[in-house]
C-alpha atoms as a printed R data frame, in Angstrom:
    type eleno elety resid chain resno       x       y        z
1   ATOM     1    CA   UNK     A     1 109.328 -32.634 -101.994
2   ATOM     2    CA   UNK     A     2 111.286 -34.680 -104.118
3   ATOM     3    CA   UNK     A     3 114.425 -36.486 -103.069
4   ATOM     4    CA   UNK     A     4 117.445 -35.810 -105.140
5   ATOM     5    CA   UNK     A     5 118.683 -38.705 -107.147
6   ATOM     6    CA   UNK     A     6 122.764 -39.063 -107.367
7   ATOM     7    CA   UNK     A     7 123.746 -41.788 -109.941
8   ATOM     8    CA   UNK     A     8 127.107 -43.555 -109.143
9   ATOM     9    CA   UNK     A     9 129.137 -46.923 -110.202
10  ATOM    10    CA   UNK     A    10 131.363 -48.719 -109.904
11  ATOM    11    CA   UNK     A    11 134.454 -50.252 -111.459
12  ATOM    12    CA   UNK     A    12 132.437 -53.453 -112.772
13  ATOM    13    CA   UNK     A    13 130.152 -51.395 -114.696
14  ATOM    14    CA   UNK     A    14 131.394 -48.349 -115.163
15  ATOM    15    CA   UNK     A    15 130.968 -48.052 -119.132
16  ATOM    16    CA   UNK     A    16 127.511 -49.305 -118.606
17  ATOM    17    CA   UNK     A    17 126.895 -46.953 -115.496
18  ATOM    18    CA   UNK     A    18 127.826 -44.359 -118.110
19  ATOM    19    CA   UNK     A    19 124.966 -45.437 -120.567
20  ATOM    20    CA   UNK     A    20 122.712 -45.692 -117.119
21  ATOM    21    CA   UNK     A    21 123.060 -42.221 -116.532
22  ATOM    22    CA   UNK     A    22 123.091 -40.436 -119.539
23  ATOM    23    CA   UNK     A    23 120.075 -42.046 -119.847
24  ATOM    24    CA   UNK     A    24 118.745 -40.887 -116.659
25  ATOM    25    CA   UNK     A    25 119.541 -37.635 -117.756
26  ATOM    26    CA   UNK     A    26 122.395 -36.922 -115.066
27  ATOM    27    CA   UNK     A    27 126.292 -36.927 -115.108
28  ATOM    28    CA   UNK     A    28 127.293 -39.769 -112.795
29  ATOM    29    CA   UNK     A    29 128.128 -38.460 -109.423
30  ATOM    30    CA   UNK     A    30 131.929 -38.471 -107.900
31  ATOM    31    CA   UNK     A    31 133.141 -41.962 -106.263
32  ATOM    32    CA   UNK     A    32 136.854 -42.824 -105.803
33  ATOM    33    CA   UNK     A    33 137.736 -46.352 -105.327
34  ATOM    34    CA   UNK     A    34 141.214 -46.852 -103.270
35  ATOM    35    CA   UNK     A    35 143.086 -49.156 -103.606
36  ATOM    36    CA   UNK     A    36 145.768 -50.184 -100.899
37  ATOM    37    CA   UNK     A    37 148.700 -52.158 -101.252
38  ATOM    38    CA   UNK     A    38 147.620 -55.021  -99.971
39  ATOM    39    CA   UNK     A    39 144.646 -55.086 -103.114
40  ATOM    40    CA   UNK     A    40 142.189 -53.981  -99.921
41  ATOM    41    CA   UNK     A    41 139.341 -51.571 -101.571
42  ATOM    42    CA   UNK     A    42 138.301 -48.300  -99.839
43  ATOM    43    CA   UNK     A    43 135.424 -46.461 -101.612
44  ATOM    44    CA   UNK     A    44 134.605 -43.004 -100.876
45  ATOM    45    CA   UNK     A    45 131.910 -40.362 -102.271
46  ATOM    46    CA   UNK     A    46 133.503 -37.278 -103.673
47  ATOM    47    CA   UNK     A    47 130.072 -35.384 -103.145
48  ATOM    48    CA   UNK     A    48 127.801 -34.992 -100.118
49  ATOM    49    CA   UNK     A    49 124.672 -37.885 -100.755
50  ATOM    50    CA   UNK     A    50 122.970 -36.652  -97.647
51  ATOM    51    CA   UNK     A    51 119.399 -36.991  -98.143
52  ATOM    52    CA   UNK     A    52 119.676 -38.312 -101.348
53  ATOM    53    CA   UNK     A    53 118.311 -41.527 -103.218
54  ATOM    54    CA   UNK     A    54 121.329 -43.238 -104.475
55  ATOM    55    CA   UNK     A    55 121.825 -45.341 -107.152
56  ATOM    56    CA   UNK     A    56 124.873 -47.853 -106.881
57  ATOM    57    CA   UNK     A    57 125.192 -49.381 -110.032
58  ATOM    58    CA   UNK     A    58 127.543 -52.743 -110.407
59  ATOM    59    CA   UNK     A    59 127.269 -56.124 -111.573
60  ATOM    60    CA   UNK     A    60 128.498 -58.958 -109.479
61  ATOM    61    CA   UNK     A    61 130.560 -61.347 -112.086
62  ATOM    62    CA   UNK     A    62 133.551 -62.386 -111.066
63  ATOM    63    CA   UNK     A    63 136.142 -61.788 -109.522
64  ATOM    64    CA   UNK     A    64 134.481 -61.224 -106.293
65  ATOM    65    CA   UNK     A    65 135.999 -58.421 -105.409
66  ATOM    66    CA   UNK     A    66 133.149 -56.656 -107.740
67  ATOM    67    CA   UNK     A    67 130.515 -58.078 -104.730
68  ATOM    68    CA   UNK     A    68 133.111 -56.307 -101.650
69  ATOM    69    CA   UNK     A    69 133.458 -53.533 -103.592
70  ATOM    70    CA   UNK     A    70 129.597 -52.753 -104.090
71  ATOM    71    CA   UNK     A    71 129.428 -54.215 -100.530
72  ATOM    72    CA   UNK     A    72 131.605 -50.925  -98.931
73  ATOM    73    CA   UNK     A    73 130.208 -48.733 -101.138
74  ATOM    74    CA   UNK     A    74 126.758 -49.402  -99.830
75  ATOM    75    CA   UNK     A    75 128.512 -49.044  -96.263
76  ATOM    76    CA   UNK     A    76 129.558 -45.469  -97.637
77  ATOM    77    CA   UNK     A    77 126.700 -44.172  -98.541
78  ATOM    78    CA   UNK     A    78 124.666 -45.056  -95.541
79  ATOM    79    CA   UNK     A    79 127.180 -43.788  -93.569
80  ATOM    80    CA   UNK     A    80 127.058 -40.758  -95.865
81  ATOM    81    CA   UNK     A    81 123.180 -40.124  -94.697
82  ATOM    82    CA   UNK     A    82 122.118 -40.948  -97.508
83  ATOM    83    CA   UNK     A    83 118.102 -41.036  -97.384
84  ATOM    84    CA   UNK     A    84 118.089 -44.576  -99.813
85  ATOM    85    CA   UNK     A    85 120.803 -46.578 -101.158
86  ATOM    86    CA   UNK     A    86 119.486 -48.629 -104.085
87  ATOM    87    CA   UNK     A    87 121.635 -51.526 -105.725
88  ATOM    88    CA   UNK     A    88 121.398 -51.804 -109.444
89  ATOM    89    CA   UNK     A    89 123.036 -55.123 -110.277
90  ATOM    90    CA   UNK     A    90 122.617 -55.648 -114.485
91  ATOM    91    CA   UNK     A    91 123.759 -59.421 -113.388
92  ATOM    92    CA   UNK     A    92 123.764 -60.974 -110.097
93  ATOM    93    CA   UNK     A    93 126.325 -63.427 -109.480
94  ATOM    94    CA   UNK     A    94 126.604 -66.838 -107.284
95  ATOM    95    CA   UNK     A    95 122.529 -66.840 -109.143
96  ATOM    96    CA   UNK     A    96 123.495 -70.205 -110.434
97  ATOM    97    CA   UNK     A    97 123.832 -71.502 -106.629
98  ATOM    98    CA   UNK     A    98 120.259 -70.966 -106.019
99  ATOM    99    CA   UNK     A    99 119.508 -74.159 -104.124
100 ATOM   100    CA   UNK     A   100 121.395 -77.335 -102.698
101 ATOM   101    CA   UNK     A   101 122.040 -80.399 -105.673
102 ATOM   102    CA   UNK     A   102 123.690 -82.326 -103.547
103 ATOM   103    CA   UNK     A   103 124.731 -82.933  -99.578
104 ATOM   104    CA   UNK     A   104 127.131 -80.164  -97.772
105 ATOM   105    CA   UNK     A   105 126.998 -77.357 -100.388
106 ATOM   106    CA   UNK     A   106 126.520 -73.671  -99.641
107 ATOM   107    CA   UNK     A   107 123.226 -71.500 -101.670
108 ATOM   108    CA   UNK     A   108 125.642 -68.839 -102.838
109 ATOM   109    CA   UNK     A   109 122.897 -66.706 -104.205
110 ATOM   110    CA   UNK     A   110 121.575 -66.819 -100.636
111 ATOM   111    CA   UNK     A   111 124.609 -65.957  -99.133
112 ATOM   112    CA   UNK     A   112 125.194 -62.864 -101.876
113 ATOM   113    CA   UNK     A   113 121.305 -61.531 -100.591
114 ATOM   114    CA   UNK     A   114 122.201 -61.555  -96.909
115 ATOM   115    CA   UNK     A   115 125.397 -59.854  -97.991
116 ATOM   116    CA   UNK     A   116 123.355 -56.746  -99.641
117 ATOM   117    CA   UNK     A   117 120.570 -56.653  -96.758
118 ATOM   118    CA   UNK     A   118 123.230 -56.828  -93.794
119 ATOM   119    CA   UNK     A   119 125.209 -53.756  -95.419
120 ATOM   120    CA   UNK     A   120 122.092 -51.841  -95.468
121 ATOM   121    CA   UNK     A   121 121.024 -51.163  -99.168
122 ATOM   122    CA   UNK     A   122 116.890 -50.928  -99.479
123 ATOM   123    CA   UNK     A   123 116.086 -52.089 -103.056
124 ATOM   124    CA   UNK     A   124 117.539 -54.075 -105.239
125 ATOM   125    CA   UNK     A   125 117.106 -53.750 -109.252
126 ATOM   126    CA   UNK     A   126 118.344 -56.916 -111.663
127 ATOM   127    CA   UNK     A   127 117.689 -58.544 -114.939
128 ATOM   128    CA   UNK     A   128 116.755 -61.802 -115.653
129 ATOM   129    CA   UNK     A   129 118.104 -63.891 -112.042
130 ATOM   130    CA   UNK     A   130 118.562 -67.133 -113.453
131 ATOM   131    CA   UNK     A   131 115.728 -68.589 -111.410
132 ATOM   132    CA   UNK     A   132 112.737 -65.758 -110.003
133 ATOM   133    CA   UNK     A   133 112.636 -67.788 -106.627
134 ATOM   134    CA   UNK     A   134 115.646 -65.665 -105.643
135 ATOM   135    CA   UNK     A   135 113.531 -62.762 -105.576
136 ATOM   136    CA   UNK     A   136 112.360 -64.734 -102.103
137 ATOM   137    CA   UNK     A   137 116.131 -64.586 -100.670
138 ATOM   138    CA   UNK     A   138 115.478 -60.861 -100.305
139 ATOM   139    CA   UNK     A   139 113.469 -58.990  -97.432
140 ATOM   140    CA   UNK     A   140 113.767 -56.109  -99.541
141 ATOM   141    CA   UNK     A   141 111.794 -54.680 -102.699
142 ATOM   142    CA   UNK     A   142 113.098 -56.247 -105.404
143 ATOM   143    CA   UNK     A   143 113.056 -54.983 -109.173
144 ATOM   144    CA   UNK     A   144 113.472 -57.965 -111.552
145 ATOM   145    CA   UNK     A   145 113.877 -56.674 -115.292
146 ATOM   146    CA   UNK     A   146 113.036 -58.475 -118.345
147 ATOM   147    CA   UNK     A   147 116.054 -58.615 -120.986
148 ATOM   148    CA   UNK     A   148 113.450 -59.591 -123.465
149 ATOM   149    CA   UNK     A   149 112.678 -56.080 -123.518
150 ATOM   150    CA   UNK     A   150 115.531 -54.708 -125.152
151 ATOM   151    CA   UNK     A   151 116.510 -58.079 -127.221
152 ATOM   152    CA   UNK     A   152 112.680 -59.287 -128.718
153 ATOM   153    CA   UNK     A   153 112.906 -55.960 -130.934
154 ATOM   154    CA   UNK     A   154 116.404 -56.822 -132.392
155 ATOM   155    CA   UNK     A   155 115.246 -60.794 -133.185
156 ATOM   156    CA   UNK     A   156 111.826 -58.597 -134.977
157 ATOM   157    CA   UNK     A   157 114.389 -56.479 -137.249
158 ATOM   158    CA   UNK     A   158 115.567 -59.672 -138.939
159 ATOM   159    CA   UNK     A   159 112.674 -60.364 -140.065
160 ATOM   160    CA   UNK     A   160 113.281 -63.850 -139.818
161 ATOM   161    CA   UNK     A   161 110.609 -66.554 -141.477
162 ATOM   162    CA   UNK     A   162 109.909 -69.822 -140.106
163 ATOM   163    CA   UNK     A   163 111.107 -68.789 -136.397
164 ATOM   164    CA   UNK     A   164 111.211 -71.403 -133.852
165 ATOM   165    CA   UNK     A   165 112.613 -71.215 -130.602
166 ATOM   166    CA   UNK     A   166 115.142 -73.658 -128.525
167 ATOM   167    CA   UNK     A   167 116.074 -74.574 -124.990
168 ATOM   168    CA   UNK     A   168 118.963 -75.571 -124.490
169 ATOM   169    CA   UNK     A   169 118.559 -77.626 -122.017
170 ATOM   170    CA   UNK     A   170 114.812 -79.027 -119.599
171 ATOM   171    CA   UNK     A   171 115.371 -76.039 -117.090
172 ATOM   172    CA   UNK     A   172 114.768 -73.251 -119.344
173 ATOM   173    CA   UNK     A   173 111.636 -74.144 -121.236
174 ATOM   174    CA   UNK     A   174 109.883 -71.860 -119.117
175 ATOM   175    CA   UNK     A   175 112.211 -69.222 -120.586
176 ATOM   176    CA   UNK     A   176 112.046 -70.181 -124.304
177 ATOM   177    CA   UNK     A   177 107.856 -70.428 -124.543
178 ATOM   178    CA   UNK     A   178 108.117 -66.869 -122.794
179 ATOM   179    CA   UNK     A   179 109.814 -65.559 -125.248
180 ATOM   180    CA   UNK     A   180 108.320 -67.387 -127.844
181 ATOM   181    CA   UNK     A   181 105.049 -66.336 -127.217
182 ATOM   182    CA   UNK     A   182 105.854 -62.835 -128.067
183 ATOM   183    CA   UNK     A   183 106.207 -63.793 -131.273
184 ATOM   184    CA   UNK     A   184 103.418 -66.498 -131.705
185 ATOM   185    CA   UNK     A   185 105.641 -69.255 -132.382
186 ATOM   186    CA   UNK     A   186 106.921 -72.916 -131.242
187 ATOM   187    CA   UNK     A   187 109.722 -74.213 -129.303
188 ATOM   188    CA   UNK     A   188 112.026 -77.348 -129.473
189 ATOM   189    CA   UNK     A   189 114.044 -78.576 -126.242
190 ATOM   190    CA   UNK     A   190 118.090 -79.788 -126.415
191 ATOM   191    CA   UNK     A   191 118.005 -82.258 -123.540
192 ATOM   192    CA   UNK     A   192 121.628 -82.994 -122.544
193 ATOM   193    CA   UNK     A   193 123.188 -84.896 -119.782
194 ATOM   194    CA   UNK     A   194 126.007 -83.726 -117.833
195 ATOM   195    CA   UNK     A   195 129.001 -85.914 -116.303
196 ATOM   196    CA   UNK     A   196 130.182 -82.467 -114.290
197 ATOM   197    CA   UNK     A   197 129.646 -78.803 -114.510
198 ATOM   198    CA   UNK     A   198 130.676 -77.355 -117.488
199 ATOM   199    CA   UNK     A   199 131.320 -80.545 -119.421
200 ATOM   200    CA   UNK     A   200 128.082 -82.474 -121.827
201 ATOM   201    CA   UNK     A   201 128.584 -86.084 -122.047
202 ATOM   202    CA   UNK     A   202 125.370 -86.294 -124.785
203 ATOM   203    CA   UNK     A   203 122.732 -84.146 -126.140
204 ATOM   204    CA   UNK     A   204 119.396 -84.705 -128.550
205 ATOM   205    CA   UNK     A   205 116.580 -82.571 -130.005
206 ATOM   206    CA   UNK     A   206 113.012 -83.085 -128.952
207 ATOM   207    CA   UNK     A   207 110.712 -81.400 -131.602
208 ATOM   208    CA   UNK     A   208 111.666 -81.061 -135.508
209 ATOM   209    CA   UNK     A   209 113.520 -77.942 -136.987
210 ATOM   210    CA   UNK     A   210 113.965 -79.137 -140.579
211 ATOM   211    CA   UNK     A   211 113.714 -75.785 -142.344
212 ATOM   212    CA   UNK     A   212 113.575 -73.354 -139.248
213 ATOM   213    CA   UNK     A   213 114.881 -70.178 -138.197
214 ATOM   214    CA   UNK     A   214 115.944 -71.302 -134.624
215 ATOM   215    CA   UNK     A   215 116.571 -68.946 -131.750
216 ATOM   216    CA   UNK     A   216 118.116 -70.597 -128.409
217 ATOM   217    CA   UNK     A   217 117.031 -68.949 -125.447
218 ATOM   218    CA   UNK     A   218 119.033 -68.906 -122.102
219 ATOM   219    CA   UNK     A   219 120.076 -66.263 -119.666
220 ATOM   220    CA   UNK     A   220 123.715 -66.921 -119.077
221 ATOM   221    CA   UNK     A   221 126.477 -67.830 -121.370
222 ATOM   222    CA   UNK     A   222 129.246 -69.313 -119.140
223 ATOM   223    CA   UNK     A   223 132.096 -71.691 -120.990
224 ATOM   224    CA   UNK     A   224 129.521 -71.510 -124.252
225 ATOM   225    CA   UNK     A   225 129.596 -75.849 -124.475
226 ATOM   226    CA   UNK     A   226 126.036 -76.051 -124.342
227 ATOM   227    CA   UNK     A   227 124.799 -73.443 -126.664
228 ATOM   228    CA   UNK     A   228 127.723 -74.120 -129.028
229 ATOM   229    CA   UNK     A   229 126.729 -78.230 -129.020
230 ATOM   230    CA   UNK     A   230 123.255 -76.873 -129.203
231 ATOM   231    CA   UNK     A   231 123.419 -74.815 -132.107
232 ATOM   232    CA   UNK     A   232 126.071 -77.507 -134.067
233 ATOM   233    CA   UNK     A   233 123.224 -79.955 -133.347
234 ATOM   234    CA   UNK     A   234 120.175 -78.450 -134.377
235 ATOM   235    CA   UNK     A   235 122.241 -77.560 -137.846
236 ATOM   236    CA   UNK     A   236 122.744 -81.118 -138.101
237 ATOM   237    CA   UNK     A   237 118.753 -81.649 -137.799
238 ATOM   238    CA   UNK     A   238 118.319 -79.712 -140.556
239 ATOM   239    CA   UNK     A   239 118.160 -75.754 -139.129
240 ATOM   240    CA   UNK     A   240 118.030 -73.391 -141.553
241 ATOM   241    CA   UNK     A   241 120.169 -70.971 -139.333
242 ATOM   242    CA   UNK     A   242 120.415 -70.979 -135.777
243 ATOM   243    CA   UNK     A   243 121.069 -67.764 -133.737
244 ATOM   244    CA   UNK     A   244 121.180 -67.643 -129.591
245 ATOM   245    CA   UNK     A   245 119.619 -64.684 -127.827
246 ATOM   246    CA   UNK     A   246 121.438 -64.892 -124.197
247 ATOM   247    CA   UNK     A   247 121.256 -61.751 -121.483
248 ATOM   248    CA   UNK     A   248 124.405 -62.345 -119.545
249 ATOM   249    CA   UNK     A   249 127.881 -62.585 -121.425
250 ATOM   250    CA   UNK     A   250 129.925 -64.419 -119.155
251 ATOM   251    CA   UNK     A   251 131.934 -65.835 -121.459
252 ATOM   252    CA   UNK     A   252 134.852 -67.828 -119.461
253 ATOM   253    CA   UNK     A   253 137.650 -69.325 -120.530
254 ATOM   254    CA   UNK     A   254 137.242 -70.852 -124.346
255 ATOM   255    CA   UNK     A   255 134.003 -68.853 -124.866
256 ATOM   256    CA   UNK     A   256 134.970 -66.602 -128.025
257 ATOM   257    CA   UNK     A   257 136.798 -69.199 -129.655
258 ATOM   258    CA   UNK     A   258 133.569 -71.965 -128.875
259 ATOM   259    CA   UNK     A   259 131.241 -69.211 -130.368
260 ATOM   260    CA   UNK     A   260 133.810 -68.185 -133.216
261 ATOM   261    CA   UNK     A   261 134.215 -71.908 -134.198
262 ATOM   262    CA   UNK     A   262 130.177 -72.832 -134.003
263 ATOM   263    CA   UNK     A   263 127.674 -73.151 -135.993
264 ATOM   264    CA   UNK     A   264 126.173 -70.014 -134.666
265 ATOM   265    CA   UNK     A   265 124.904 -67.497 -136.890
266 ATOM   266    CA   UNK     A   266 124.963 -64.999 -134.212
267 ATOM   267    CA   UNK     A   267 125.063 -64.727 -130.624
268 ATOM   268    CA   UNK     A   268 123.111 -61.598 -129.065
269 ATOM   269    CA   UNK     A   269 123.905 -60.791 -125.909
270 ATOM   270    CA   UNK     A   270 123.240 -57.386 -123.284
271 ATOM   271    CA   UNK     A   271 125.770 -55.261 -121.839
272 ATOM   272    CA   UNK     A   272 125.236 -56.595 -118.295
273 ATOM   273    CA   UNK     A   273 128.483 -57.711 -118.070
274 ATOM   274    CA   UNK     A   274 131.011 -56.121 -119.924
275 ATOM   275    CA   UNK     A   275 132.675 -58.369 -122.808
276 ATOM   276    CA   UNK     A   276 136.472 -58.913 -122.523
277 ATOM   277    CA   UNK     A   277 137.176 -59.283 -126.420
278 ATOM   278    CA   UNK     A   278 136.006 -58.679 -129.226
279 ATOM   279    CA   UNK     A   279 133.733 -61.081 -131.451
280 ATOM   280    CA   UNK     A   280 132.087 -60.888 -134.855
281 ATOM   281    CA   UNK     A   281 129.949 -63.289 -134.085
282 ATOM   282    CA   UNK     A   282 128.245 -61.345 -131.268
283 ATOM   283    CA   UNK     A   283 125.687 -58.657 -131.228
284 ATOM   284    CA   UNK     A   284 125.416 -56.310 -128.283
285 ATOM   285    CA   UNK     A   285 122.261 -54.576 -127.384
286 ATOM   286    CA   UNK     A   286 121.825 -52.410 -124.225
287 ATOM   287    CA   UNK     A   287 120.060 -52.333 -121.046
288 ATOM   288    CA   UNK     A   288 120.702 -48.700 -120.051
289 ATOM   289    CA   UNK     A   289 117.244 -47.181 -121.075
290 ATOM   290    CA   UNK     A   290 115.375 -49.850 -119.545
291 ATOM   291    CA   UNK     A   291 117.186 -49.248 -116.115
292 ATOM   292    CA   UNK     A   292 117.623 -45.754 -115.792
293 ATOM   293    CA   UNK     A   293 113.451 -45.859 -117.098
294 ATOM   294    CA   UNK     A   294 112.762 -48.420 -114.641
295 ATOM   295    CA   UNK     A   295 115.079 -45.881 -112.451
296 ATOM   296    CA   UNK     A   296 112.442 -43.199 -113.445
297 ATOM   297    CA   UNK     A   297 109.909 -44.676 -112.304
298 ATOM   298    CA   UNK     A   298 111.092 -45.579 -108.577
299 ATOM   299    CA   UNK     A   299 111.983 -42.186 -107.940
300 ATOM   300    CA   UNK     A   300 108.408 -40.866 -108.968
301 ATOM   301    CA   UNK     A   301 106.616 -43.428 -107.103
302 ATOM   302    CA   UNK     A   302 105.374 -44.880 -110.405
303 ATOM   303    CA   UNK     A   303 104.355 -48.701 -111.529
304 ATOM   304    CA   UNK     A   304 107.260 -50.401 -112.967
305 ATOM   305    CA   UNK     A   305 105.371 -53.663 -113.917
306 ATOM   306    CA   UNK     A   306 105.594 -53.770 -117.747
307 ATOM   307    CA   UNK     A   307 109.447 -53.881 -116.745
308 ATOM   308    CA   UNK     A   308 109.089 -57.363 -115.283
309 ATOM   309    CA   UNK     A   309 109.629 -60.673 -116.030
């Protein structure tokens, strides 16, 4: 017999927990999220989950209140009897902390997977962790979606001639000649230097773009220096246009007006992470059919490989 599937979210994603479901083909079950005076959160289901497979749906970008909040609501459902509580994070935070750079610092993404497993959830579903070694931080099944998925088909409807791809930096050539390859084309790499996070001291283009349709790849888009210095760069080398295909919007701080102010064409992003203006410059495509398939596809015991990175 099959387990009943309840579909909840929340406050994180909610708009894209929406899209998730409808998808699915299921009105998102009932969760209230309290909160007390003191900002404490106290989740509660609305609905009984016992014996169900639940889906908790909620992206982990700050503030991390969103990571507590998913936290207790995993604590809730267990509690709840639910038969399997099943994490759907669009974009795990604290990814960028995957490893120690230097002496005495903490491997937040580390710390964020013992959070999950010690609260009980059994399997987590992402997109596009900034490195695929995390998947190792986990002692649980792990489902790690490819963004490419849902963005390769928009970068085909422009039709674009003379495509070439760009990293913007060493650590995400991998990336780039993945995605390139789906289209049978070359890359270019922006090596920069950095004095401190978030902050380029220098920058240069190895490979030639005179004449190109260039596409930078990456999978997060933090402050926006490096893709904006990127794209004003590879313009300068002679770039026909230069777009940037990026899964996670985190946009912080002088993001919009970076990107507004570029020499980006257009910046296409997911809805992992819910943007917090609005921005001509950037393009939107969803993730909520390729969750609620890959969704699908847990529930009925079926392969979920062509979903993967």
């Amino acid at each position: 017999m099959a387990q009943q599937v309840k579909i909840f979210t929340g406050n994180a994603s909610h708009d894209l927990g929406e899209q998730i479901a409808a998808a699915y083909g299921m009105p998102l079950g009932d969760l209230s999220i309290q909160r007390f005076a003191d900002a404490e959160l106290g989740p509660s289901f609305n609905e009984s989950v016992r014996g169900c497979a639940v889906f908790l749906i909620q992206s982990t970008n700050p503030p991390a209140e969103n990571l507590m909040e998913l936290a207790l609501m995993v604590d809730a459902a267990k509690r709840a009897s639910a038969y399997k509580v099943n994490i759907v994070m669009p974009y795990m935070g604290y990814a960028r902390q995957d490893r120690k750079d230097k002496p005495r610092v903490s491997i937040g993404a580390k710390v964020v997977a013992n959070m999950i497993q010690s609260v009980g959830a059994d399997r987590l579903m992402t997109c596009d962790l900034h490195a695929g070694q995390i998947q190792g931080f986990f002692d649980i099944p792990v489902d790690h979606l490819d963004g490419a998925a849902v963005t390769v088909p928009y970068i085909k409807s422009l039709n674009l001639d003379n495509l070439l791809f760009a990293s913007p930096d060493v650590g995400g050539v991998v990336r780039t000649r993945a995605y390139a390859k789906r289209f049978g084309a070359e890359i270019v790499v922006c090596d920069k230097m950095r004095l401190r996070a978030n902050e380029i001291a220098s920058m240069q283009v190895i490979g030639d773009v005179a004449g190109h349709n260039v596409v930078l790849v990456d999978d997060i888009v933090d402050t926006a220096g490096t893709i904006c210095k990127a794209a004003d760069l590879l313009m300068e080398r002679g770039a026909k246009s230069v777009r940037a295909v990026i899964t996670h919007p985190v946009l912080s701080g002088p993001a919009h007006d970076r990107i507004r102010n570029s020499a980006l064409e257009e910046l296409i992003v997911t809805d992992t992470i819910p943007l917090r203006e609005e921005n001509k410059k950037i393009k939107v495509v969803s993730v909520a059919a390729l969750f609620a398939q890959a969704m699908h596809n847990v529930v009925s015991h079926e392969s979920i490989s062509s979903l993967f990175i």
